Tab-separated table of C-alpha atoms in Angstrom:
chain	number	residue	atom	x	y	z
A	3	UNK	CA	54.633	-3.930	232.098
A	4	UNK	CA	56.669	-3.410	228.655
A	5	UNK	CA	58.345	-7.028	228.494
A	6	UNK	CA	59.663	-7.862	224.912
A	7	UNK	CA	61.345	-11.148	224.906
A	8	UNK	CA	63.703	-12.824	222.465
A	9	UNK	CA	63.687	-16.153	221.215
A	10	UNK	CA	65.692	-18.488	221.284
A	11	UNK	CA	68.619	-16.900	223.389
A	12	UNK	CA	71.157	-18.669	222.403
A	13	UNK	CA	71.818	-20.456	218.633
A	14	UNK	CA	74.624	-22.461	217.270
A	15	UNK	CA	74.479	-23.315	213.623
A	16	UNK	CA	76.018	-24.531	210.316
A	17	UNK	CA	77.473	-22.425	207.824
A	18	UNK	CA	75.241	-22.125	205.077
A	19	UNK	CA	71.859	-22.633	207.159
A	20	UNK	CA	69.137	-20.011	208.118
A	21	UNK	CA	68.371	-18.434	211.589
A	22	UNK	CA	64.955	-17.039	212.697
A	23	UNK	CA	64.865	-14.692	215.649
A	24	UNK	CA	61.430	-13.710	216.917
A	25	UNK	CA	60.689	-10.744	218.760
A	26	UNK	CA	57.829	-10.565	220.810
A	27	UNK	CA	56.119	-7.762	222.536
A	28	UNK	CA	54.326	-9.543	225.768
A	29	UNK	CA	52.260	-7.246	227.338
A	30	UNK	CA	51.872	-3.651	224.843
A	31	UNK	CA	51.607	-3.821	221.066
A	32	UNK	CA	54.978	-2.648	218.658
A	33	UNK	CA	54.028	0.068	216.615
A	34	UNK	CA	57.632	-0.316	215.766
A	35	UNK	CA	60.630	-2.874	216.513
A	36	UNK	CA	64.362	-2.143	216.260
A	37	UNK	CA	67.169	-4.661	215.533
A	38	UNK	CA	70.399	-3.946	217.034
A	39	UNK	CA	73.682	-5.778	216.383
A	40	UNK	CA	76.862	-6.191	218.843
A	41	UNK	CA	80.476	-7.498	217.889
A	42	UNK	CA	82.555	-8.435	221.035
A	43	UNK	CA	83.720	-5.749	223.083
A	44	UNK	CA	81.781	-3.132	220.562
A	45	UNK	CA	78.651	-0.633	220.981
A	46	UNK	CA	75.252	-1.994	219.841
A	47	UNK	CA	74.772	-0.916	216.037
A	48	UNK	CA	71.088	-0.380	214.706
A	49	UNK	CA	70.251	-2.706	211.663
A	50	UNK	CA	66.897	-2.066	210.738
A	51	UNK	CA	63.606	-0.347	211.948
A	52	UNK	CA	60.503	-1.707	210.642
A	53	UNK	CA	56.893	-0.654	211.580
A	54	UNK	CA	54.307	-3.031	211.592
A	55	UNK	CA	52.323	-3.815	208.408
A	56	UNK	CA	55.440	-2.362	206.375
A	57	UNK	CA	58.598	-2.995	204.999
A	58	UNK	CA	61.811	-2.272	207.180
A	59	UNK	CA	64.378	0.163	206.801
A	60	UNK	CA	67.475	-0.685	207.132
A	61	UNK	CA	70.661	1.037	207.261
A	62	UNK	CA	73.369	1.496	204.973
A	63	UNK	CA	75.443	-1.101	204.771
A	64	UNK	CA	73.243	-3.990	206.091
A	65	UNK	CA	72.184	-6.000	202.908
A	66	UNK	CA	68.292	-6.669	203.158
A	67	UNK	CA	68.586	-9.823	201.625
A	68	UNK	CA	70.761	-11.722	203.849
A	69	UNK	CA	68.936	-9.723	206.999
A	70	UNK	CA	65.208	-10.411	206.242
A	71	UNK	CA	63.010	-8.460	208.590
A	72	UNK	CA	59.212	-9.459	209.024
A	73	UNK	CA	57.035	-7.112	211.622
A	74	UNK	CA	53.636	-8.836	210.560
A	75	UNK	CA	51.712	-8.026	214.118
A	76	UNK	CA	52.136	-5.860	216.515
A	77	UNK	CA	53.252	-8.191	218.839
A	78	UNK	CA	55.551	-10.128	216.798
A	79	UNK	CA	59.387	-9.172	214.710
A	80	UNK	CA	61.154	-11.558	213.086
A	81	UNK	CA	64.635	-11.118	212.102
A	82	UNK	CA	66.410	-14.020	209.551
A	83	UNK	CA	69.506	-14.586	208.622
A	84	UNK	CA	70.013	-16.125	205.314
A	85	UNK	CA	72.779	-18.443	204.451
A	86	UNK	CA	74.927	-17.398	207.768
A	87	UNK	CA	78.382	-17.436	207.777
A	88	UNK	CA	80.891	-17.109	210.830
A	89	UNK	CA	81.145	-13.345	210.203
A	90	UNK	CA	77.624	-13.278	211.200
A	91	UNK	CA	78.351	-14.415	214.484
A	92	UNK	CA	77.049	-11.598	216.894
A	93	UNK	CA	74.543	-10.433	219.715
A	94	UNK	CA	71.472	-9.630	218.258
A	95	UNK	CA	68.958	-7.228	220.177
A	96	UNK	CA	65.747	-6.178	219.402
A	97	UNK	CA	63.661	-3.515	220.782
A	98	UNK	CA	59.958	-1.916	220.892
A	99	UNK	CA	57.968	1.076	221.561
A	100	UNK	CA	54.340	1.608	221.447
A	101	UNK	CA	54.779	4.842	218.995
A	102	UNK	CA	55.581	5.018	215.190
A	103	UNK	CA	59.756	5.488	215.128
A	104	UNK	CA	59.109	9.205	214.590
A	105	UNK	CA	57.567	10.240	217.980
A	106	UNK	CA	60.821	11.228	219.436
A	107	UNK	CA	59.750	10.595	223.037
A	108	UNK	CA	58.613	7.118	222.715
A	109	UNK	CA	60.468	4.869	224.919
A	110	UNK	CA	62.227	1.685	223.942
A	111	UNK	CA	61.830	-1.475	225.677
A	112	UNK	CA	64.978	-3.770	224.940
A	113	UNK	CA	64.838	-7.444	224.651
A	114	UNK	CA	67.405	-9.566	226.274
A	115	UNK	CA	69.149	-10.594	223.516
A	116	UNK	CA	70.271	-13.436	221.100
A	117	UNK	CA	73.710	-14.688	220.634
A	118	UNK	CA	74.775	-16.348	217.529
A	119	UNK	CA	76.780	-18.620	216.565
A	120	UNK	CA	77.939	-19.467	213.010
A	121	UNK	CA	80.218	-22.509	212.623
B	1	UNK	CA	85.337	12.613	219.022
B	2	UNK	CA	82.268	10.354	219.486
B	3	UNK	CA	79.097	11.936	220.134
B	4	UNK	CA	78.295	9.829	223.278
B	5	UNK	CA	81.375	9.433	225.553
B	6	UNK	CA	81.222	7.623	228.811
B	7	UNK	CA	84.313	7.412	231.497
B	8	UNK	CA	85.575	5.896	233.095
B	9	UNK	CA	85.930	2.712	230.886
B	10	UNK	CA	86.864	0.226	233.250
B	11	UNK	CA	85.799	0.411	236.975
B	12	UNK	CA	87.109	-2.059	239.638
B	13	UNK	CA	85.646	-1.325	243.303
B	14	UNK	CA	85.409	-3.086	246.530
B	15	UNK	CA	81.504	-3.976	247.672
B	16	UNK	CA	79.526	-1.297	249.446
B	17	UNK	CA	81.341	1.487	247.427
B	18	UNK	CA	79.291	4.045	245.736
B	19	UNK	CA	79.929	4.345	242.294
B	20	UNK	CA	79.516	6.872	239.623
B	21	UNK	CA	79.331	6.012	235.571
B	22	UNK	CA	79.217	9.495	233.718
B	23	UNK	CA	78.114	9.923	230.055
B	24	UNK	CA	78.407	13.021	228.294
B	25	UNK	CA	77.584	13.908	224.677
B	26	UNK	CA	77.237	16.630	222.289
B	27	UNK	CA	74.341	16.522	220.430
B	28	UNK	CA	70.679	17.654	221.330
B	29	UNK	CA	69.241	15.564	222.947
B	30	UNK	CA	65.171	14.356	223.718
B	31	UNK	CA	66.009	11.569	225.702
B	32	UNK	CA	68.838	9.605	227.283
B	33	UNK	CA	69.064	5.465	228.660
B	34	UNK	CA	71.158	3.909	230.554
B	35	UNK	CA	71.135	0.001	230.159
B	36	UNK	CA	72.505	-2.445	232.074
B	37	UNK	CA	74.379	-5.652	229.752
B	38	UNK	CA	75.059	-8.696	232.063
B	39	UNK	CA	78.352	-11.098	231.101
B	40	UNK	CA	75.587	-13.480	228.651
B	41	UNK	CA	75.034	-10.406	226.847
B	42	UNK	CA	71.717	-9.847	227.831
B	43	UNK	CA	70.453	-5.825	228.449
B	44	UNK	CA	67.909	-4.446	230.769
B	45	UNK	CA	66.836	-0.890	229.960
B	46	UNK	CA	67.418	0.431	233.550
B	47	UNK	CA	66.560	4.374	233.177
B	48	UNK	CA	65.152	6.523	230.652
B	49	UNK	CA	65.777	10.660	231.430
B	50	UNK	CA	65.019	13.883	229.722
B	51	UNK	CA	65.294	15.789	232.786
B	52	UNK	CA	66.369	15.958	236.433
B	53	UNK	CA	66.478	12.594	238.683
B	54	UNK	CA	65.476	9.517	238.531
B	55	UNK	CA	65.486	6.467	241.502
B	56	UNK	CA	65.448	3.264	241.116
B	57	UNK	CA	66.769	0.722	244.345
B	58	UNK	CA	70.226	1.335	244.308
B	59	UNK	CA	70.489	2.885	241.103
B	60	UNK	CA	70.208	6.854	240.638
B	61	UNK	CA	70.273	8.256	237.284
B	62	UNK	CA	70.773	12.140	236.865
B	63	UNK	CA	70.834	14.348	233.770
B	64	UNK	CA	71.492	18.146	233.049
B	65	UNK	CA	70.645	19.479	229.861
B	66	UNK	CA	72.888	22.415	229.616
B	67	UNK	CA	76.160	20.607	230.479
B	68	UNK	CA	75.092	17.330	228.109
B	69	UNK	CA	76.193	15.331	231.080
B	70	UNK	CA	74.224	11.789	232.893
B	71	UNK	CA	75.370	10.890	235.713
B	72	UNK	CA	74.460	6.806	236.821
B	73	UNK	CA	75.291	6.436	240.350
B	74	UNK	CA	75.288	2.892	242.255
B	75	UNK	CA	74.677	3.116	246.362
B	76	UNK	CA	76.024	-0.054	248.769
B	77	UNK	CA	77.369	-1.846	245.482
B	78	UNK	CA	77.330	-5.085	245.450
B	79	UNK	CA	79.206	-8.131	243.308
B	80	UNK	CA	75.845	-8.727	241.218
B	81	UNK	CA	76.003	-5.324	239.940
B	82	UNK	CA	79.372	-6.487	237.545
B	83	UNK	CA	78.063	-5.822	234.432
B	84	UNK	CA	78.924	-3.276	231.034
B	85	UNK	CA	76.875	0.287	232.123
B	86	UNK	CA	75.828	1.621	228.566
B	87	UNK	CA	74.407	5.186	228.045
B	88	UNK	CA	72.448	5.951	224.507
B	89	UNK	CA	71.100	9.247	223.429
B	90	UNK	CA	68.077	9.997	220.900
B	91	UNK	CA	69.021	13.067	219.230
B	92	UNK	CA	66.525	15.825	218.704
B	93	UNK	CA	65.984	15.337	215.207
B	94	UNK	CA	66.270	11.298	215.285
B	95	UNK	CA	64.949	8.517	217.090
B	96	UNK	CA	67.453	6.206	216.292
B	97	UNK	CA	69.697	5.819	219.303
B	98	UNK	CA	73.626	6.909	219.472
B	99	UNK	CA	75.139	4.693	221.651
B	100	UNK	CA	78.239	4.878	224.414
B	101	UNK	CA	81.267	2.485	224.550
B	102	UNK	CA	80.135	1.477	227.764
B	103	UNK	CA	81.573	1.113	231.202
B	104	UNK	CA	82.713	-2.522	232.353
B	105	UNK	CA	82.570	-2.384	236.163
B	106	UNK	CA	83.429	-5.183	238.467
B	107	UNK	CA	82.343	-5.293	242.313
B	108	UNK	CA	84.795	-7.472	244.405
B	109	UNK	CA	83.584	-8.933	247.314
């Protein structure tokens, strides 16, 4: 039990365009979802945490309005990126856990990933 | 100093060697993972640990509390376990995750 899957897994695109990731929490429901990001040959960096029904928090220096964050169900994160540029080209990871993000011993299950691509 | 160091970085070994990936950090801690991230990028959550052992196939995941030290320990190793070993933390007073370098090992056959 305590799949989350990504999709899609892999996504090339044009400057200038928009990128959904989804999230998806297949057999528990995401009181909360994490979205990590990795640079090559760097540690995963958290982005946002959002809890479902409310807005996410997001960390200081990610702009909110370029990373738009949507936890709508708890089975279901979306993670856009607006008007994507090369230097948004990354590995983008989210995760999930049953509890609300302050129950310090709720585990995280990590999803497998997204790589973009930003021509 | 980071709080979550891991050594070695880089780990070449012949198959059927048993390996050791250590993590140490210096924060309290409620609980520590170790993740697996395969050459496409994608990571498997392969242990979580707030105490003692844990056993998993090959895999063996240790942790003692007092010395802020994990321990990830690979039996009969084998060319499919290549892959970046990551350790994370969640501090006492946080549950966002600090995260390790990461270890890059490499099984030749």
């Amino acid at each position: 039990g305590a799949v989350v899957s990504q999709h899609p897994s892999r996504v090339i695109c044009k400057s200038g365009t928009s990128v959904k990731i989804e999230c998806r929490s297949l057999d528990f429901q995401a009181t909360t979802m994490f979205w990590y990001r990795q640079f090559p040959k760097q540690s995963l960096m958290l982005m946002a945490t959002s809890n479902e029904g409310s807005k996410a928090t997001y960390e200081q220096g990610v702009e909110k309005d370029k990373f738009l964050i949507n936890h709508a169900s708890l089975t279901l994160s979306t993670l856009t990126v607006t008007s994507a540029h090369p230097e948004d080209s990354s590995f983008y990871i989210c995760s999930a856990s049953r509890g609300l993000a302050g129950l310090l011993q709720e585990t995280q299950y990590f999803g497998p990933g997204t790589r973009l691509l930003v021509l | 100093k980071n709080e979550v160091e891991q050594s070695p970085q880089n780990l070449t070994a012949q198959e059927g060697e048993f390996i050791t990936i250590n993590c140490s950090y210096s924060v309290g801690i409620s609980a520590l993972h170790w993740l697996q991230q395969h050459p496409g990028g994608g990571i498997v959550s392969l242990f979580m640990l707030s105490s003692g052992k844990k056993k998993h196939g090959r895999l063996i995941a240790t942790i003692n509390i007092q010395e802020k030290h994990s321990s990830l320990h690979i039996t009969a190793s084998h060319p499919r376990d290549s892959a970046v070993y990551i350790c994370a933390v969640r501090p006492d007073s946080n549950y966002q995750l600090i995260w390790g370098a990461g270890t890059k090992l490499i099984i030749k056959p």
